[in-house]
XYZ file of C-alpha atoms in Angstrom:
560
model
C 199.942 87.140 286.803
C 201.789 89.742 288.817
C 202.203 89.202 292.556
C 202.459 91.955 295.199
C 204.348 92.143 298.345
C 202.082 91.405 301.342
C 202.380 93.084 304.662
C 203.614 91.244 307.679
C 202.376 92.245 311.047
C 203.476 90.870 314.495
C 200.997 90.580 317.257
C 201.382 89.089 320.878
C 199.686 85.756 319.883
C 200.573 85.571 316.131
C 201.842 86.652 312.957
C 199.567 88.482 310.320
C 200.355 88.373 306.473
C 197.883 90.951 305.072
C 196.883 90.863 301.330
C 198.735 87.760 300.377
C 198.208 86.668 296.651
C 196.331 83.356 296.281
C 196.890 82.231 292.660
C 193.995 80.613 290.833
C 194.104 78.208 287.901
C 193.184 80.921 285.413
C 195.752 83.366 286.747
C 193.606 85.394 288.809
C 195.062 86.552 292.262
C 192.726 86.521 295.179
C 193.700 88.418 298.283
C 194.003 86.781 301.729
C 195.085 87.520 305.229
C 196.936 84.722 307.033
C 196.995 84.395 310.745
C 199.699 82.016 311.816
C 201.650 81.064 315.040
C 205.194 82.526 315.353
C 208.049 80.237 314.559
C 208.919 77.727 311.831
C 206.460 75.072 312.498
C 203.903 73.547 310.253
C 200.248 73.645 311.216
C 196.706 72.770 309.795
C 194.860 75.683 308.051
C 191.413 76.703 308.510
C 190.069 78.490 305.375
C 187.130 80.985 304.536
C 186.285 82.293 301.155
C 183.526 84.468 300.441
C 182.152 88.067 299.767
C 182.031 89.322 303.515
C 185.383 91.267 303.191
C 188.232 90.011 305.304
C 189.169 93.461 306.268
C 185.621 94.395 307.516
C 185.569 94.594 311.331
C 182.764 92.782 313.067
C 181.705 94.768 316.154
C 180.613 92.012 318.367
C 177.427 92.092 320.542
C 178.208 92.448 324.232
C 176.322 89.246 324.868
C 178.666 87.135 322.858
C 180.675 84.783 325.235
C 183.854 85.369 323.366
C 185.534 88.921 323.900
C 185.599 91.161 320.752
C 188.788 92.328 319.418
C 190.194 94.196 316.461
C 190.618 90.859 314.397
C 186.905 89.644 314.674
C 185.379 89.063 311.239
C 181.930 88.213 310.632
C 181.151 84.287 310.932
C 184.681 83.331 311.126
C 186.975 82.058 313.843
C 188.608 84.337 316.420
C 192.499 84.377 315.679
C 193.114 85.176 319.457
C 191.862 81.903 320.628
C 192.637 79.658 317.444
C 196.117 80.519 316.655
C 197.595 79.644 320.064
C 195.948 76.337 319.701
C 198.156 75.564 316.751
C 196.022 76.451 313.706
C 196.522 78.873 310.870
C 193.412 80.989 309.962
C 193.216 82.185 306.166
C 190.596 84.550 305.147
C 190.189 84.825 301.525
C 188.207 87.655 299.648
C 186.279 85.778 297.108
C 186.701 86.902 293.543
C 185.145 90.358 292.924
C 184.761 90.987 296.715
C 186.709 92.986 299.292
C 190.220 93.173 297.752
C 189.938 90.549 295.045
C 189.442 91.744 291.572
C 187.257 90.046 289.228
C 183.389 89.189 289.081
C 181.712 88.041 292.092
C 179.435 84.850 291.449
C 178.143 83.869 294.718
C 177.477 80.211 295.429
C 178.366 79.100 291.917
C 180.450 76.417 290.337
C 183.193 79.085 289.542
C 183.444 80.008 293.205
C 183.765 76.457 294.263
C 186.548 75.819 291.853
C 188.301 79.042 293.128
C 187.738 77.511 296.646
C 189.372 74.322 295.581
C 192.523 76.223 294.297
C 192.738 78.137 297.671
C 192.663 75.038 299.525
C 195.520 73.427 297.493
C 197.442 76.772 297.710
C 197.060 76.712 301.438
C 198.302 73.124 301.793
C 201.580 73.799 299.871
C 202.617 76.791 301.992
C 205.684 76.437 304.180
C 203.511 77.087 307.447
C 201.006 74.275 306.624
C 201.251 70.736 307.477
C 199.370 69.759 304.527
C 195.931 69.212 306.033
C 193.202 71.903 305.341
C 189.800 72.158 307.077
C 186.821 74.437 306.704
C 185.006 76.264 309.542
C 182.541 78.979 309.564
C 178.951 80.204 309.808
C 176.374 80.774 307.092
C 178.108 81.751 303.751
C 181.306 80.261 305.133
C 179.347 77.127 305.833
C 177.322 76.937 302.635
C 180.226 76.897 300.242
C 181.998 74.128 302.059
C 179.252 71.665 300.751
C 179.913 72.929 297.264
C 183.689 72.617 297.202
C 183.409 69.326 298.821
C 181.612 68.202 295.825
C 184.955 68.445 294.059
C 186.853 66.405 296.613
C 190.188 68.572 296.950
C 192.867 66.282 298.089
C 194.099 68.476 300.877
C 190.749 69.058 302.288
C 190.533 66.605 305.400
C 187.413 68.024 307.346
C 184.574 70.405 307.003
C 182.453 71.938 309.704
C 179.398 73.652 307.887
C 177.902 75.806 310.746
C 174.282 76.583 309.972
C 174.573 76.491 306.045
C 172.278 75.603 303.565
C 173.048 72.914 300.815
C 170.758 73.233 298.105
C 170.297 76.776 296.892
C 166.994 76.072 295.170
C 165.126 74.313 298.025
C 166.828 75.702 301.003
C 167.202 79.335 300.119
C 165.842 80.755 296.801
C 162.566 78.847 296.334
C 160.749 77.342 299.501
C 158.297 74.861 298.031
C 158.532 76.808 294.745
C 158.055 80.256 296.349
C 160.614 82.834 296.179
C 162.360 83.608 299.523
C 163.005 87.600 299.324
C 165.718 87.199 301.893
C 167.860 86.153 299.018
C 167.211 88.970 296.702
C 167.699 91.363 299.635
C 170.875 89.633 300.569
C 172.212 90.202 297.090
C 171.201 93.820 297.048
C 172.753 94.569 300.261
C 176.412 93.111 299.242
C 176.047 94.804 295.776
C 175.571 98.052 297.749
C 178.685 97.322 299.985
C 180.707 96.825 296.914
C 179.484 99.705 294.836
C 179.042 102.240 297.593
C 180.862 101.092 300.519
C 184.633 100.807 301.214
C 185.218 97.951 299.009
C 184.413 99.940 295.912
C 187.668 101.971 296.410
C 189.760 98.839 295.839
C 187.605 96.701 293.484
C 186.723 97.739 290.064
C 182.933 96.937 289.033
C 183.023 93.709 290.685
C 179.294 93.028 290.857
C 178.226 93.321 287.212
C 177.342 89.616 286.621
C 173.532 89.414 286.759
C 173.137 87.089 289.445
C 169.652 88.012 290.305
C 168.638 87.338 286.742
C 170.229 83.803 287.005
C 168.208 83.163 290.111
C 164.984 84.426 289.109
C 165.356 83.031 285.462
C 165.775 79.521 287.113
C 162.726 79.304 289.146
C 162.360 75.626 288.363
C 165.132 73.272 289.442
C 166.492 73.038 285.912
C 170.146 72.113 286.726
C 171.449 75.497 286.134
C 172.129 76.014 289.763
C 173.848 72.593 290.367
C 177.085 74.219 291.312
C 175.312 75.320 294.419
C 173.654 72.080 295.328
C 175.403 69.350 297.631
C 175.888 65.835 295.852
C 175.844 63.748 298.969
C 177.410 60.819 297.159
C 180.478 62.917 296.305
C 181.026 64.502 299.794
C 183.717 61.952 301.067
C 185.449 64.414 303.425
C 184.656 63.877 307.109
C 182.066 66.465 308.150
C 180.225 67.847 311.350
C 176.987 69.429 310.218
C 175.731 72.054 312.699
C 172.159 73.283 312.311
C 169.686 75.309 314.243
C 166.011 74.651 314.849
C 164.988 78.327 314.575
C 166.551 78.598 311.038
C 163.324 77.591 309.252
C 163.950 79.822 306.376
C 167.529 79.308 305.193
C 169.901 77.067 306.748
C 168.196 74.317 308.776
C 167.106 72.151 306.128
C 170.655 71.695 304.636
C 172.200 70.596 307.853
C 169.861 67.856 308.671
C 169.503 66.917 304.942
C 173.310 66.290 305.010
C 173.389 64.037 307.811
C 170.196 62.014 306.744
C 171.141 61.570 303.085
C 174.895 61.210 303.136
C 176.342 57.683 303.276
C 179.659 59.089 304.487
C 180.697 57.116 307.721
C 182.601 59.934 309.090
C 179.881 62.349 309.971
C 178.283 63.980 312.981
C 175.348 66.138 313.514
C 174.696 69.032 316.208
C 171.263 70.715 316.241
C 170.948 73.762 318.447
C 168.658 76.767 318.950
C 168.629 80.506 319.365
C 170.694 83.083 317.793
C 172.700 82.393 314.531
C 176.054 83.508 315.707
C 176.226 83.040 319.453
C 176.445 79.280 319.913
C 179.589 79.313 317.475
C 181.432 81.575 320.033
C 180.556 79.643 323.193
C 183.103 77.191 324.974
C 180.695 74.500 324.145
C 180.511 75.168 320.622
C 184.190 75.809 320.417
C 184.977 72.450 322.125
C 182.949 70.505 319.597
C 184.689 72.471 316.675
C 188.221 71.942 318.020
C 187.962 68.287 318.959
C 186.705 67.339 315.502
C 189.337 69.376 313.692
C 192.186 68.184 316.060
C 191.153 64.627 315.292
C 191.145 65.092 311.472
C 193.864 67.809 310.913
C 196.206 67.075 313.754
C 195.678 63.006 314.205
C 194.795 63.548 317.889
C 193.029 60.389 318.914
C 190.677 62.368 321.433
C 187.635 59.699 320.942
C 185.503 62.277 319.242
C 184.419 59.753 316.459
C 183.641 56.928 319.185
C 181.017 59.173 320.738
C 177.227 59.419 319.786
C 177.200 61.055 316.332
C 174.246 63.127 317.079
C 173.819 66.008 319.657
C 170.538 67.590 319.900
C 169.170 70.603 321.812
C 165.679 69.279 322.896
C 163.443 72.287 323.182
C 160.902 72.509 326.031
C 159.313 76.093 325.063
C 160.303 79.595 325.791
C 164.140 78.833 324.905
C 164.500 75.968 327.474
C 166.636 73.290 326.060
C 168.024 70.114 327.217
C 170.990 68.681 325.380
C 170.667 64.841 324.485
C 172.881 62.610 322.428
C 171.392 60.066 319.964
C 172.838 57.496 317.748
C 171.076 58.299 314.272
C 168.920 60.835 312.517
C 166.048 60.483 312.281
C 165.755 58.857 315.895
C 165.348 55.192 315.422
C 162.748 54.830 318.023
C 160.480 57.559 316.530
C 156.870 56.721 316.575
C 155.696 58.163 313.272
C 151.958 59.545 314.074
C 149.314 60.808 311.986
C 147.196 63.701 313.313
C 144.194 64.355 311.217
C 142.790 67.705 310.339
C 139.033 67.904 310.868
C 136.859 70.847 309.895
C 133.499 69.533 311.098
C 131.556 72.216 312.903
C 134.004 75.206 311.732
C 132.445 78.644 312.318
C 132.911 80.454 309.048
C 132.693 83.700 310.923
C 135.538 82.836 313.503
C 138.921 84.658 313.241
C 140.882 82.774 312.693
C 138.955 79.921 311.132
C 139.225 77.174 313.596
C 139.547 73.277 313.152
C 140.778 70.359 315.128
C 143.583 67.968 314.923
C 142.508 64.366 315.853
C 143.992 60.964 316.282
C 141.642 59.381 313.842
C 140.420 60.438 310.404
C 137.041 61.791 310.573
C 134.410 59.887 309.052
C 132.474 62.965 307.805
C 133.885 64.847 304.991
C 134.017 68.592 305.603
C 135.763 71.639 303.812
C 136.497 75.369 304.550
C 137.284 78.205 302.191
C 139.484 81.186 303.069
C 140.546 84.240 301.311
C 143.793 84.162 299.379
C 144.499 87.860 299.932
C 144.999 90.083 303.022
C 144.427 93.455 301.316
C 145.952 96.178 303.308
C 144.949 99.947 303.340
C 147.555 100.703 300.661
C 146.656 97.694 298.377
C 150.210 96.872 298.283
C 149.465 93.186 298.350
C 148.194 93.339 294.792
C 151.648 94.466 293.684
C 154.117 92.488 295.803
C 153.538 90.631 299.159
C 156.774 91.184 300.581
C 158.306 93.830 303.216
C 159.595 95.774 299.988
C 155.999 96.870 299.234
C 154.686 96.709 303.000
C 152.756 93.653 302.607
C 153.603 92.465 306.068
C 152.427 89.464 308.030
C 148.827 88.574 308.178
C 148.685 86.164 311.324
C 145.016 85.244 311.336
C 144.453 84.320 307.723
C 143.654 80.834 306.671
C 142.635 78.084 308.895
C 144.105 77.122 312.181
C 143.741 73.471 313.545
C 144.423 72.778 317.435
C 145.049 69.568 319.235
C 143.241 69.017 322.639
C 145.325 69.750 325.542
C 148.181 67.123 325.905
C 147.313 64.490 328.637
C 151.001 63.977 329.131
C 154.371 65.500 327.854
C 154.649 64.937 324.095
C 158.038 65.193 322.379
C 158.307 65.841 318.638
C 161.768 65.662 317.348
C 162.725 65.026 313.744
C 161.640 65.718 310.150
C 157.984 66.072 309.596
C 155.133 66.694 306.804
C 151.602 67.471 305.951
C 149.441 65.676 303.543
C 146.316 67.899 302.313
C 143.535 68.022 299.981
C 143.080 71.364 298.544
C 141.541 73.406 295.699
C 141.494 77.022 294.598
C 139.578 79.485 292.497
C 142.709 80.364 290.890
C 144.958 78.384 288.602
C 147.676 78.110 291.558
C 147.854 78.552 295.465
C 150.325 78.900 297.911
C 150.576 77.100 301.230
C 152.356 78.379 304.319
C 152.282 76.037 307.187
C 153.182 76.966 310.755
C 153.497 74.920 313.866
C 152.847 76.783 316.998
C 152.922 76.055 320.862
C 150.432 77.258 323.287
C 150.657 76.765 327.130
C 147.709 75.596 329.374
C 146.590 79.445 329.725
C 146.474 79.821 325.805
C 149.741 81.864 325.779
C 152.035 81.282 322.866
C 155.406 80.138 323.637
C 157.905 81.360 321.212
C 161.488 80.864 320.826
C 164.551 83.203 319.960
C 165.180 82.812 316.358
C 168.082 82.734 314.286
C 167.644 86.416 313.567
C 167.032 87.402 317.060
C 163.299 87.639 316.527
C 160.494 85.394 318.065
C 159.671 82.423 316.052
C 157.333 79.407 316.449
C 158.043 75.678 316.356
C 158.245 74.907 312.710
C 157.433 76.038 309.075
C 156.751 74.520 305.728
C 155.823 75.906 302.259
C 154.535 74.718 298.810
C 153.136 76.291 295.827
C 150.493 73.798 294.676
C 151.717 73.768 291.086
C 154.978 72.335 292.216
C 153.429 69.411 293.970
C 154.995 66.705 291.815
C 157.235 64.462 293.959
C 160.428 62.837 293.083
C 159.349 59.351 294.246
C 162.905 57.881 294.627
C 163.819 60.630 296.918
C 160.731 61.177 298.958
C 159.975 59.806 302.362
C 156.889 59.858 304.282
C 158.299 62.347 306.818
C 160.182 64.267 304.205
C 158.546 64.618 300.709
C 161.118 65.699 298.057
C 159.569 67.918 295.163
C 160.962 67.843 291.711
C 160.342 71.340 291.016
C 160.832 70.689 287.103
C 157.500 71.580 285.825
C 154.204 73.295 286.972
C 150.905 71.259 287.269
C 148.525 74.210 287.032
C 145.060 73.988 288.707
C 141.711 74.015 287.134
C 139.592 76.376 289.450
C 137.855 74.070 291.776
C 140.027 71.082 291.040
C 140.737 69.166 294.242
C 144.220 67.646 294.513
C 146.225 65.949 297.157
C 149.621 67.711 298.093
C 152.544 66.685 300.536
C 154.270 69.499 302.202
C 157.596 69.316 303.560
C 157.792 71.020 307.131
C 161.370 71.552 308.078
C 162.525 69.539 311.141
C 162.072 70.414 314.631
C 162.252 69.482 318.160
C 159.813 70.664 321.009
C 158.309 69.000 324.158
C 154.580 69.984 324.553
C 153.967 69.748 328.258
C 150.794 68.324 329.717
C 147.928 70.764 329.110
C 149.774 72.490 326.236
C 148.342 72.406 322.712
C 149.876 72.184 319.331
C 148.256 74.427 316.610
C 148.805 74.175 312.740
C 148.211 77.340 310.689
C 147.529 76.874 307.094
C 147.543 80.147 305.423
C 148.015 81.757 301.777
C 151.047 83.956 302.767
C 153.681 84.325 305.521
C 152.536 83.901 309.080
C 153.987 84.536 312.465
C 157.668 84.395 312.868
C 158.394 85.061 309.235
C 159.908 88.655 309.427
C 163.389 87.570 308.393
C 162.308 85.325 305.549
C 159.217 86.635 303.728
C 158.173 85.494 300.267
C 156.956 86.834 297.025
C 153.544 85.419 296.094
C 151.570 88.483 294.548
C 150.357 86.402 291.563
C 148.232 84.062 293.841
C 146.599 86.311 296.353
C 143.250 86.683 294.781
C 140.022 84.559 295.004
C 139.550 81.812 297.753
C 141.331 78.573 298.725
C 139.810 75.526 300.086
C 140.920 72.689 302.380
C 139.062 69.401 302.535
C 139.274 66.872 305.562
C 137.600 63.508 306.492
C 136.377 60.476 304.804
C 138.438 60.068 301.417
C 140.086 63.408 301.968
C 142.551 62.210 304.648
C 144.315 65.531 305.467
C 146.971 65.019 308.265
C 150.249 65.991 309.949
C 152.754 63.374 310.008
C 154.651 63.815 313.261
C 158.012 62.383 314.655
C 156.862 61.494 318.378
C 159.716 60.358 320.643
C 158.617 57.899 323.213
C 159.679 58.252 326.842
C 162.735 56.163 327.575
């Protein structure tokens, strides 16, 4: 391997070493920028490794609490704040991205091994005290889980801030249905590296057919295991930070981490709103810095003696009240079934309307709805996604309403739905949305992760993927195997359990909860639409009452 001389820049608050060579075990050299304090001291390092280009300036929105500067980089820490606090920030262009040669293989076993090598490289540098931490948003959160699987000896703490942990269940295939956000994400970064500035320095870096790998592994065959967290192997202290509105990418991974890991040194923070803004607030930064100060600097600041769970309890319309808890799910949860009831449904209504009741109806009932929402261009027959203009059809399917609440009702935690269904086709897709309406019938939406309005919660399932892993499943969080397809015989009635991603919402007295069951994406899905063109013909049917106990399983938190 041949090293090249890096460029050293001096700035008022730090030194910047540009394009430092970081040696991998196979001899490859990745390029990094190192922001470090002036002087000869030794400091803990915060690393980021990924494809977002260390040299690409992030022009921050004016609404960001931290002031933008020439060193801001998408989803990473602000050097002008962190370096004076006694940290080194290392930004590494992952293999085949930015200024690092090779082939990009995002969220792969190969990338996680590169990350391991970068961590151990940093720990041995003269400016490092031997302790390395990971902190970043999204991509720079996701691959923290995967490198932690390998237990690098110098990795002392991680803060995955809104990052999925299972590429199959959290990102690529929601309930077995392809999330086209992922295919669009890949295309965008392929373009950056073939048509953008990165193409001037990196030679043919995105030739590996990652899309073929993703699409070819549409069952959880094990081929994607390099991008799936193994909770028993993640021994490093972690602070998992999720977002209630991230119901299409990151949310599930952050709560699953805290719920499933037996790691004694773990914390959970659940927030709401924009994907990037909370990271750069004084409150968010305080949580980050206190955790890293404890584990990387040895400062006994009491952070691990405090309640481990910090939740933004939502009250509708972006109002939140922060509350600490001692566990997740919350121990005092009253797990409650609200039953679907289709008695008296008007088949001409739009949407079709049923009820949610506290007891299972004694009378069996059923309701059929179209599995298609053909637009004027007929594009849903080709590809029901934004690529082909399929769009969102908010009034498809069947909607179920609670009566107005007689008192404030808080729902905070994981949740699920058990449904009895059939189809005239050999398969069917279920898209579940929980919505919030005030006493005047006005819907209360939240500012979503992508800045667009979103409802309370979402869940998905392709019915042929209904087989459960009985050892991993919980009543409030079914866990699907996704290892074979159980096709339907037209008209065959089957029971399914649908995982609805965790949420928090207080439904005030007089407000109503609405459950939409639809054959395609409903309200609040614009950032995370799905491909499901094969199963958008014919009719689907839901059954309720009697032996067909169809219900929501809700985490109701009693008043203290």
